[in-house]
Amino acid sequence: MRISADTDVCIGAGQCVLTEPAVFDQDDAEGTVVLHTTEPAAEYEDAVRDAVQLCPAQALSIVEE
Ligand code: SF4
């Protein structure tokens, strides 16, 4: 699994960080999403899918390999 985040549409709601802080973080200044990794380990895949669904701005997407 590979993920991408569009910081132009991210509204900094932080749902992704609450869902999986091992993968998602927020920029200290802007509040927009920061990815710890674009290729999360298998153990995080379910949480990443949840975060993609929960993001109110549809800023997150999954790139299936
Ligand atoms: S949930 Fe979506 S809008 Fe909120 S910080 Fe994460 S990527 Fe940005």
Short mmCIF file of N, CA, C and O in Angstrom, two decimals, residues 5-59:
data_model
loop_
_atom_site.label_atom_id
_atom_site.label_comp_id
_atom_site.label_asym_id
_atom_site.label_seq_id
_atom_site.Cartn_x
_atom_site.Cartn_y
_atom_site.Cartn_z
N ALA A 5 -1.13 12.36 0.23
CA ALA A 5 -1.92 13.38 0.92
C ALA A 5 -1.81 14.68 0.15
O ALA A 5 -0.73 15.09 -0.26
N ASP A 6 -2.95 15.30 -0.08
CA ASP A 6 -3.00 16.57 -0.80
C ASP A 6 -3.14 17.69 0.22
O ASP A 6 -4.22 17.95 0.74
N THR A 7 -2.02 18.34 0.51
CA THR A 7 -2.04 19.37 1.55
C THR A 7 -2.78 20.63 1.08
O THR A 7 -3.12 21.48 1.90
N ASP A 8 -3.05 20.74 -0.23
CA ASP A 8 -3.81 21.90 -0.71
C ASP A 8 -5.27 21.83 -0.29
O ASP A 8 -5.92 22.86 -0.15
N VAL A 9 -5.80 20.61 -0.13
CA VAL A 9 -7.21 20.49 0.26
C VAL A 9 -7.38 20.11 1.73
O VAL A 9 -8.47 20.22 2.27
N CYS A 10 -6.31 19.66 2.39
CA CYS A 10 -6.38 19.33 3.81
C CYS A 10 -6.80 20.55 4.61
O CYS A 10 -6.28 21.65 4.41
N ILE A 11 -7.78 20.36 5.49
CA ILE A 11 -8.25 21.47 6.31
C ILE A 11 -7.75 21.36 7.75
O ILE A 11 -8.20 22.08 8.63
N GLY A 12 -6.83 20.40 7.98
CA GLY A 12 -6.21 20.29 9.30
C GLY A 12 -7.14 19.81 10.39
O GLY A 12 -6.97 20.14 11.56
N ALA A 13 -8.13 19.01 9.99
CA ALA A 13 -9.11 18.54 10.96
C ALA A 13 -8.51 17.53 11.95
O ALA A 13 -9.02 17.36 13.04
N GLY A 14 -7.44 16.87 11.54
CA GLY A 14 -6.72 15.99 12.46
C GLY A 14 -7.33 14.62 12.67
O GLY A 14 -6.84 13.85 13.50
N GLN A 15 -8.39 14.30 11.94
CA GLN A 15 -9.00 12.97 12.09
C GLN A 15 -8.00 11.87 11.78
O GLN A 15 -8.00 10.82 12.42
N CYS A 16 -7.17 12.10 10.79
CA CYS A 16 -6.20 11.08 10.40
C CYS A 16 -5.20 10.82 11.53
O CYS A 16 -4.86 9.67 11.80
N VAL A 17 -4.78 11.87 12.19
CA VAL A 17 -3.80 11.72 13.29
C VAL A 17 -4.43 10.96 14.44
O VAL A 17 -3.79 10.10 15.06
N LEU A 18 -5.68 11.27 14.73
CA LEU A 18 -6.38 10.56 15.80
C LEU A 18 -6.55 9.09 15.45
O LEU A 18 -6.51 8.22 16.32
N THR A 19 -6.75 8.82 14.17
CA THR A 19 -6.99 7.45 13.73
C THR A 19 -5.72 6.61 13.74
O THR A 19 -5.72 5.47 14.20
N GLU A 20 -4.60 7.17 13.25
CA GLU A 20 -3.35 6.40 13.22
C GLU A 20 -2.14 7.33 13.34
O GLU A 20 -1.54 7.71 12.33
N PRO A 21 -1.78 7.68 14.57
CA PRO A 21 -0.66 8.60 14.76
C PRO A 21 0.70 8.05 14.33
O PRO A 21 1.66 8.81 14.20
N ALA A 22 0.78 6.75 14.11
CA ALA A 22 2.06 6.19 13.64
C ALA A 22 2.31 6.54 12.17
O ALA A 22 3.44 6.49 11.70
N VAL A 23 1.25 6.88 11.46
CA VAL A 23 1.37 7.17 10.03
C VAL A 23 1.17 8.65 9.74
O VAL A 23 1.87 9.24 8.90
N PHE A 24 0.21 9.27 10.44
CA PHE A 24 -0.15 10.66 10.14
C PHE A 24 0.28 11.59 11.26
O PHE A 24 0.22 11.24 12.44
N ASP A 25 0.67 12.78 10.86
CA ASP A 25 0.99 13.84 11.81
C ASP A 25 0.47 15.14 11.22
O ASP A 25 -0.02 15.16 10.08
N GLN A 26 0.55 16.21 12.00
CA GLN A 26 0.11 17.50 11.49
C GLN A 26 1.26 18.49 11.59
O GLN A 26 2.00 18.50 12.58
N ASP A 27 1.37 19.32 10.57
CA ASP A 27 2.38 20.37 10.57
C ASP A 27 2.15 21.32 11.74
O ASP A 27 1.01 21.76 11.97
N ASP A 28 3.19 21.63 12.48
CA ASP A 28 3.05 22.47 13.67
C ASP A 28 2.50 23.85 13.35
O ASP A 28 1.72 24.41 14.10
N ALA A 29 2.92 24.40 12.24
CA ALA A 29 2.50 25.76 11.90
C ALA A 29 1.17 25.79 11.16
O ALA A 29 0.27 26.56 11.52
N GLU A 30 1.03 24.97 10.14
CA GLU A 30 -0.14 25.04 9.27
C GLU A 30 -1.29 24.15 9.74
O GLU A 30 -2.44 24.38 9.39
N GLY A 31 -0.95 23.08 10.47
CA GLY A 31 -1.97 22.13 10.88
C GLY A 31 -2.32 21.12 9.81
O GLY A 31 -3.15 20.24 10.04
N THR A 32 -1.70 21.24 8.66
CA THR A 32 -2.00 20.30 7.58
C THR A 32 -1.27 18.98 7.79
O THR A 32 -0.31 18.88 8.54
N VAL A 33 -1.77 17.97 7.11
CA VAL A 33 -1.29 16.61 7.32
C VAL A 33 0.17 16.45 6.88
O VAL A 33 0.61 17.02 5.88
N VAL A 34 0.90 15.68 7.66
CA VAL A 34 2.27 15.28 7.33
C VAL A 34 2.30 13.76 7.43
O VAL A 34 1.82 13.18 8.41
N LEU A 35 2.85 13.12 6.43
CA LEU A 35 2.94 11.65 6.44
C LEU A 35 4.28 11.23 7.03
O LEU A 35 5.33 11.68 6.58
N HIS A 36 4.23 10.37 8.05
CA HIS A 36 5.47 9.79 8.56
C HIS A 36 6.08 8.87 7.52
O HIS A 36 7.29 8.71 7.44
N THR A 37 5.21 8.24 6.74
CA THR A 37 5.67 7.35 5.66
C THR A 37 4.62 7.34 4.57
O THR A 37 3.43 7.51 4.85
N THR A 38 5.04 7.14 3.33
CA THR A 38 4.07 6.98 2.25
C THR A 38 3.78 5.49 2.02
O THR A 38 2.91 5.15 1.23
N GLU A 39 4.54 4.62 2.68
CA GLU A 39 4.32 3.18 2.53
C GLU A 39 4.17 2.55 3.91
O GLU A 39 5.12 1.95 4.45
N PRO A 40 2.99 2.68 4.52
CA PRO A 40 2.80 2.17 5.87
C PRO A 40 2.90 0.63 5.93
O PRO A 40 2.54 -0.06 4.98
N ALA A 41 3.41 0.16 7.06
CA ALA A 41 3.53 -1.28 7.28
C ALA A 41 2.14 -1.93 7.29
O ALA A 41 1.13 -1.26 7.55
N ALA A 42 2.13 -3.20 6.98
CA ALA A 42 0.86 -3.94 6.85
C ALA A 42 -0.02 -3.79 8.09
O ALA A 42 -1.25 -3.71 7.98
N GLU A 43 0.60 -3.72 9.26
CA GLU A 43 -0.19 -3.64 10.48
C GLU A 43 -1.02 -2.35 10.56
O GLU A 43 -1.94 -2.27 11.36
N TYR A 44 -0.65 -1.34 9.79
CA TYR A 44 -1.37 -0.06 9.84
C TYR A 44 -2.39 0.09 8.72
O TYR A 44 -3.08 1.11 8.64
N GLU A 45 -2.47 -0.88 7.82
CA GLU A 45 -3.28 -0.69 6.61
C GLU A 45 -4.75 -0.48 6.92
O GLU A 45 -5.40 0.36 6.30
N ASP A 46 -5.31 -1.23 7.87
CA ASP A 46 -6.73 -1.06 8.20
C ASP A 46 -7.00 0.34 8.74
O ASP A 46 -7.97 0.99 8.36
N ALA A 47 -6.11 0.81 9.62
CA ALA A 47 -6.29 2.14 10.19
C ALA A 47 -6.14 3.22 9.12
O ALA A 47 -6.85 4.23 9.13
N VAL A 48 -5.22 2.99 8.19
CA VAL A 48 -5.04 3.96 7.10
C VAL A 48 -6.31 4.03 6.24
O VAL A 48 -6.76 5.12 5.87
N ARG A 49 -6.90 2.87 5.96
CA ARG A 49 -8.16 2.88 5.17
C ARG A 49 -9.25 3.62 5.92
O ARG A 49 -10.03 4.38 5.33
N ASP A 50 -9.32 3.43 7.24
CA ASP A 50 -10.29 4.17 8.05
C ASP A 50 -10.03 5.67 7.94
O ASP A 50 -10.96 6.46 7.78
N ALA A 51 -8.78 6.06 8.05
CA ALA A 51 -8.43 7.49 8.01
C ALA A 51 -8.82 8.11 6.67
O ALA A 51 -9.33 9.23 6.62
N VAL A 52 -8.59 7.36 5.59
CA VAL A 52 -8.96 7.87 4.26
C VAL A 52 -10.46 8.11 4.19
O VAL A 52 -10.93 9.12 3.67
N GLN A 53 -11.25 7.17 4.76
CA GLN A 53 -12.71 7.31 4.76
C GLN A 53 -13.16 8.48 5.63
O GLN A 53 -14.12 9.17 5.31
N LEU A 54 -12.47 8.68 6.75
CA LEU A 54 -12.90 9.66 7.74
C LEU A 54 -12.51 11.09 7.38
O LEU A 54 -13.11 12.04 7.88
N CYS A 55 -11.49 11.25 6.57
CA CYS A 55 -11.01 12.60 6.26
C CYS A 55 -12.13 13.44 5.65
O CYS A 55 -12.66 13.09 4.60
N PRO A 56 -12.51 14.54 6.30
CA PRO A 56 -13.63 15.34 5.81
C PRO A 56 -13.32 16.10 4.53
O PRO A 56 -14.24 16.58 3.86
N ALA A 57 -12.05 16.22 4.20
CA ALA A 57 -11.67 16.98 3.00
C ALA A 57 -11.29 16.09 1.83
O ALA A 57 -10.93 16.58 0.77
N GLN A 58 -11.36 14.77 2.03
CA GLN A 58 -10.91 13.82 1.01
C GLN A 58 -9.49 14.14 0.52
O GLN A 58 -9.20 14.12 -0.67
N ALA A 59 -8.65 14.46 1.47
CA ALA A 59 -7.28 14.84 1.14
C ALA A 59 -6.35 13.63 1.03
O ALA A 59 -5.24 13.77 0.54
#
